[in-house]
């Protein structure tokens, strides 16, 4: 007979009782009282729900205490934790996008552990500009007259629209009214900036005359948006940056281009399709070019704006800029990342570029190495083998590219694959993989060399629990 639910729930210990029972456990020595109380509450809530759902008898206090200890072991001491990205998506927004180079991480550590000249000109002892630490580098790398960095590219677009087109019209092609994940939609950003959207052309074709006809006394800006996360293919036409610039000059209207990913390098030699680079767009004469710091550039989260001196200066003076400003860690990470481009070492040292251009054979080598470390027993239980597949670049970059990649296929049945997926996401470090065709695919393109042993250990442990 199942017990009466209310009576069963009364048999559970209280939060206080359980916290006291756990107070002296060595495994919990580093866990604060507040966090312990929260974990105890979560454990009791889960048990209450189980008792009600299953009409089961509640676990005793000792078993519940063990579950709290397991929860700590599982979740680690912190909420935000490193994990193993086995999705193959190099720029995964939910997994933190770009990893930083060793040098960038060292610069972060350096400015985190000592005071810095963030806004101090050491030569004159006068107040300096925080942007000064990266502006000259950005100018040299892009060919632009001036540069500014804000919180992210969404902020850069918002700041530019608010500065140049508040209360005015912004002319944009219908084919470029994009939505990026996370509520970034061009029409919404436009509305928030106080600018008025003036759509021209059609979804698949927009011509120079469409822009020309839309320009009037209230036009504040011609905006071109790189359709970074999708492509319109077939019968299409858009207007080249250079043509739009000529039109803007003739009619006295500034031109902005939101490049999205904003690569500094031409990646065609590595098998990627043509993408306009930042230097090319600047060279086309565009007044303002914006792009993300943590997409193809491979730096910290940031929105970089480069362009004509007078225009960038207007953005810099806008009070909104103060609200969107970057901190010293962004500057430190960005300076080191940009320095790698200038030194010509970026393809090797910037993890995003290194991962994107790593030859398939090397990725396959890592997959084999994980498989070898598993041992015969775990391999059999997991039905694990090395396989090849294709992966997305992610981060709304290079949407048509399917990178050849290699990894492990695991899970003898769809049910086993799903259980394995859940087991791997729990535990430390968590492993996030892809369910493909009812099997779990652990893509090794995004598994770091230093994570191979951990991945094998987690897989072996999960195999024993399957
Ligand atoms: C990604 C993207 C953005 C938003 O950039 P964040 O740095 O994520 O804020 C804006 N525009 C385009 C075209 C993008 O691809």
CSV table of N, CA and C in Angstrom, one decimal, residues 142-218:
chain,number,residue,atom,x,y,z
A,142,UNK,N,42.8,47.7,-39.4
A,142,UNK,CA,41.6,47.8,-40.2
A,142,UNK,C,41.8,48.9,-41.3
A,143,UNK,N,42.7,49.8,-41.0
A,143,UNK,CA,42.9,50.9,-42.0
A,143,UNK,C,42.0,52.1,-41.7
A,144,UNK,N,41.2,52.0,-40.6
A,144,UNK,CA,40.2,53.1,-40.3
A,144,UNK,C,40.9,54.2,-39.6
A,145,UNK,N,40.2,55.4,-39.6
A,145,UNK,CA,40.8,56.6,-38.9
A,145,UNK,C,40.7,56.5,-37.4
A,146,UNK,N,39.6,55.9,-37.0
A,146,UNK,CA,39.3,55.9,-35.5
A,146,UNK,C,38.6,54.6,-35.1
A,147,UNK,N,38.6,54.3,-33.8
A,147,UNK,CA,37.9,53.1,-33.4
A,147,UNK,C,37.3,53.4,-32.0
A,148,UNK,N,36.3,52.6,-31.7
A,148,UNK,CA,35.6,52.7,-30.3
A,148,UNK,C,35.2,51.3,-30.0
A,149,UNK,N,35.2,50.9,-28.7
A,149,UNK,CA,34.7,49.5,-28.4
A,149,UNK,C,33.7,49.7,-27.3
A,150,UNK,N,32.5,49.0,-27.5
A,150,UNK,CA,31.5,49.0,-26.5
A,150,UNK,C,31.2,47.5,-26.1
A,151,UNK,N,30.2,47.4,-25.3
A,151,UNK,CA,29.8,46.1,-24.6
A,151,UNK,C,29.7,44.9,-25.6
A,152,UNK,N,29.0,45.1,-26.7
A,152,UNK,CA,28.9,44.0,-27.7
A,152,UNK,C,28.4,44.7,-29.0
A,153,UNK,N,28.3,43.9,-30.1
A,153,UNK,CA,27.9,44.5,-31.4
A,153,UNK,C,26.5,45.1,-31.3
A,154,UNK,N,25.6,44.4,-30.6
A,154,UNK,CA,24.2,44.9,-30.5
A,154,UNK,C,24.3,46.4,-29.9
A,155,UNK,N,25.1,46.6,-28.9
A,155,UNK,CA,25.3,47.9,-28.3
A,155,UNK,C,25.9,48.9,-29.3
A,156,UNK,N,26.8,48.4,-30.1
A,156,UNK,CA,27.5,49.2,-31.1
A,156,UNK,C,26.5,49.7,-32.1
A,157,UNK,N,25.6,48.8,-32.6
A,157,UNK,CA,24.5,49.2,-33.5
A,157,UNK,C,23.6,50.2,-32.9
A,158,UNK,N,23.2,49.9,-31.7
A,158,UNK,CA,22.3,50.8,-30.9
A,158,UNK,C,22.9,52.2,-30.8
A,159,UNK,N,24.1,52.3,-30.4
A,159,UNK,CA,24.8,53.5,-30.1
A,159,UNK,C,24.9,54.3,-31.4
A,160,UNK,N,25.3,53.6,-32.5
A,160,UNK,CA,25.4,54.3,-33.8
A,160,UNK,C,24.1,54.9,-34.3
A,161,UNK,N,23.0,54.1,-34.2
A,161,UNK,CA,21.7,54.5,-34.6
A,161,UNK,C,21.2,55.7,-33.8
A,162,UNK,N,21.5,55.6,-32.5
A,162,UNK,CA,21.0,56.7,-31.6
A,162,UNK,C,21.8,58.0,-31.8
A,163,UNK,N,23.0,57.8,-32.1
A,163,UNK,CA,23.9,59.0,-32.4
A,163,UNK,C,23.6,59.7,-33.7
A,164,UNK,N,23.5,58.8,-34.7
A,164,UNK,CA,23.4,59.4,-36.1
A,164,UNK,C,22.0,59.6,-36.6
A,165,UNK,N,21.0,58.8,-36.0
A,165,UNK,CA,19.7,58.8,-36.7
A,165,UNK,C,18.5,59.0,-35.7
A,166,UNK,N,18.8,59.4,-34.5
A,166,UNK,CA,17.6,59.6,-33.6
A,166,UNK,C,16.6,60.6,-34.2
A,167,UNK,N,15.4,60.2,-34.4
A,167,UNK,CA,14.4,61.1,-35.0
A,167,UNK,C,14.5,61.2,-36.5
A,168,UNK,N,15.4,60.4,-37.0
A,168,UNK,CA,15.6,60.5,-38.5
A,168,UNK,C,15.3,59.1,-39.1
A,169,UNK,N,15.3,59.0,-40.4
A,169,UNK,CA,15.1,57.7,-41.1
A,169,UNK,C,16.4,57.0,-41.4
A,170,UNK,N,16.3,55.7,-41.2
A,170,UNK,CA,17.5,54.8,-41.6
A,170,UNK,C,17.0,53.9,-42.7
A,171,UNK,N,17.7,54.0,-43.8
A,171,UNK,CA,17.4,53.2,-45.0
A,171,UNK,C,18.1,51.9,-44.9
A,172,UNK,N,17.3,50.8,-45.0
A,172,UNK,CA,17.8,49.4,-44.9
A,172,UNK,C,17.1,48.5,-45.9
A,173,UNK,N,17.9,47.6,-46.5
A,173,UNK,CA,17.3,46.7,-47.5
A,173,UNK,C,16.4,45.7,-46.8
A,174,UNK,N,15.2,45.3,-47.4
A,174,UNK,CA,14.3,44.3,-46.8
A,174,UNK,C,15.0,43.0,-46.6
A,175,UNK,N,16.0,42.7,-47.4
A,175,UNK,CA,16.7,41.5,-47.3
A,175,UNK,C,17.7,41.4,-46.2
A,176,UNK,N,17.8,42.5,-45.4
A,176,UNK,CA,18.8,42.6,-44.4
A,176,UNK,C,18.2,42.9,-43.0
A,177,UNK,N,16.9,42.8,-42.9
A,177,UNK,CA,16.2,43.0,-41.6
A,177,UNK,C,16.3,41.8,-40.7
A,178,UNK,N,17.5,41.5,-40.3
A,178,UNK,CA,17.8,40.2,-39.6
A,178,UNK,C,17.4,40.2,-38.2
A,179,UNK,N,17.2,38.9,-37.7
A,179,UNK,CA,17.2,38.6,-36.3
A,179,UNK,C,18.3,37.7,-35.9
A,180,UNK,N,19.0,38.1,-34.9
A,180,UNK,CA,20.1,37.3,-34.3
A,180,UNK,C,19.5,36.7,-33.1
A,181,UNK,N,20.0,35.5,-32.6
A,181,UNK,CA,19.4,35.0,-31.4
A,181,UNK,C,19.5,35.9,-30.3
A,182,UNK,N,18.7,35.8,-29.3
A,182,UNK,CA,18.8,36.6,-28.1
A,182,UNK,C,18.2,38.0,-28.3
A,183,UNK,N,17.1,38.1,-29.0
A,183,UNK,CA,16.3,39.3,-29.1
A,183,UNK,C,17.0,40.5,-29.9
A,184,UNK,N,18.0,40.2,-30.6
A,184,UNK,CA,18.5,41.3,-31.5
A,184,UNK,C,17.9,41.2,-32.8
A,185,UNK,N,16.9,42.2,-33.0
A,185,UNK,CA,16.3,42.3,-34.3
A,185,UNK,C,16.5,43.7,-34.8
A,186,UNK,N,16.9,43.9,-36.0
A,186,UNK,CA,17.2,45.2,-36.5
A,186,UNK,C,16.0,46.2,-36.4
A,187,UNK,N,14.8,45.8,-36.7
A,187,UNK,CA,13.7,46.7,-36.5
A,187,UNK,C,13.5,47.1,-35.1
A,188,UNK,N,13.7,46.2,-34.1
A,188,UNK,CA,13.5,46.5,-32.7
A,188,UNK,C,14.6,47.5,-32.2
A,189,UNK,N,15.9,47.2,-32.6
A,189,UNK,CA,17.0,48.0,-32.2
A,189,UNK,C,16.7,49.5,-32.7
A,190,UNK,N,16.2,49.5,-33.9
A,190,UNK,CA,15.9,50.8,-34.6
A,190,UNK,C,14.9,51.6,-33.8
A,191,UNK,N,13.9,50.9,-33.4
A,191,UNK,CA,12.8,51.5,-32.6
A,191,UNK,C,13.4,52.1,-31.3
A,192,UNK,N,14.2,51.3,-30.6
A,192,UNK,CA,14.7,51.7,-29.3
A,192,UNK,C,15.7,52.8,-29.4
A,193,UNK,N,16.3,53.0,-30.6
A,193,UNK,CA,17.3,54.0,-30.8
A,193,UNK,C,16.6,55.4,-31.1
A,194,UNK,N,15.3,55.3,-31.4
A,194,UNK,CA,14.6,56.5,-31.8
A,194,UNK,C,14.7,56.8,-33.2
A,195,UNK,N,15.3,55.8,-34.0
A,195,UNK,CA,15.4,56.0,-35.5
A,195,UNK,C,14.1,55.4,-36.1
A,196,UNK,N,13.8,55.9,-37.3
A,196,UNK,CA,12.7,55.4,-38.0
A,196,UNK,C,13.2,54.5,-39.2
A,197,UNK,N,12.7,53.3,-39.2
A,197,UNK,CA,13.1,52.3,-40.2
A,197,UNK,C,12.5,52.6,-41.6
A,198,UNK,N,13.3,52.7,-42.6
A,198,UNK,CA,12.8,52.9,-43.9
A,198,UNK,C,13.2,51.7,-44.8
A,199,UNK,N,12.3,50.7,-44.9
A,199,UNK,CA,12.7,49.5,-45.7
A,199,UNK,C,12.7,49.8,-47.2
A,200,UNK,N,13.7,49.3,-47.9
A,200,UNK,CA,13.6,49.4,-49.3
A,200,UNK,C,13.9,48.1,-50.0
A,201,UNK,N,13.5,48.0,-51.3
A,201,UNK,CA,13.8,46.8,-52.0
A,201,UNK,C,12.8,45.6,-51.6
A,202,UNK,N,13.2,44.4,-52.0
A,202,UNK,CA,12.4,43.2,-51.6
A,202,UNK,C,13.3,42.3,-50.9
A,203,UNK,N,12.7,41.1,-50.4
A,203,UNK,CA,13.5,40.2,-49.6
A,203,UNK,C,14.7,39.7,-50.4
A,204,UNK,N,14.5,39.4,-51.7
A,204,UNK,CA,15.7,38.8,-52.4
A,204,UNK,C,16.5,39.8,-53.3
A,205,UNK,N,15.8,40.9,-53.6
A,205,UNK,CA,16.6,41.8,-54.5
A,205,UNK,C,16.4,43.3,-54.1
A,206,UNK,N,17.5,44.0,-53.9
A,206,UNK,CA,17.5,45.4,-53.6
A,206,UNK,C,18.6,46.1,-54.5
A,207,UNK,N,18.2,47.2,-55.1
A,207,UNK,CA,19.0,47.8,-56.1
A,207,UNK,C,19.4,49.2,-55.5
A,208,UNK,N,20.5,49.8,-56.1
A,208,UNK,CA,20.9,51.1,-55.7
A,208,UNK,C,19.8,52.1,-55.8
A,209,UNK,N,19.0,52.0,-56.9
A,209,UNK,CA,18.0,53.0,-57.1
A,209,UNK,C,16.9,53.0,-56.0
A,210,UNK,N,16.8,51.8,-55.4
A,210,UNK,CA,15.8,51.7,-54.2
A,210,UNK,C,16.3,52.6,-53.1
A,211,UNK,N,17.6,52.5,-52.8
A,211,UNK,CA,18.2,53.4,-51.8
A,211,UNK,C,18.0,54.9,-52.2
A,212,UNK,N,18.4,55.2,-53.4
A,212,UNK,CA,18.4,56.5,-53.9
A,212,UNK,C,17.0,57.2,-53.8
A,213,UNK,N,16.0,56.4,-54.2
A,213,UNK,CA,14.6,56.9,-54.1
A,213,UNK,C,14.1,57.2,-52.7
A,214,UNK,N,14.7,56.5,-51.8
A,214,UNK,CA,14.2,56.6,-50.4
A,214,UNK,C,14.9,57.7,-49.6
A,215,UNK,N,16.0,58.3,-50.2
A,215,UNK,CA,16.7,59.3,-49.5
A,215,UNK,C,15.9,60.7,-49.6
A,216,UNK,N,15.7,61.3,-48.4
A,216,UNK,CA,15.0,62.6,-48.4
A,216,UNK,C,15.6,63.5,-47.3
A,217,UNK,N,14.8,64.5,-47.0
A,217,UNK,CA,15.3,65.5,-46.0
A,217,UNK,C,15.5,64.8,-44.6
A,218,UNK,N,14.7,63.8,-44.3
A,218,UNK,CA,14.8,63.2,-43.0
A,218,UNK,C,15.7,62.0,-42.9
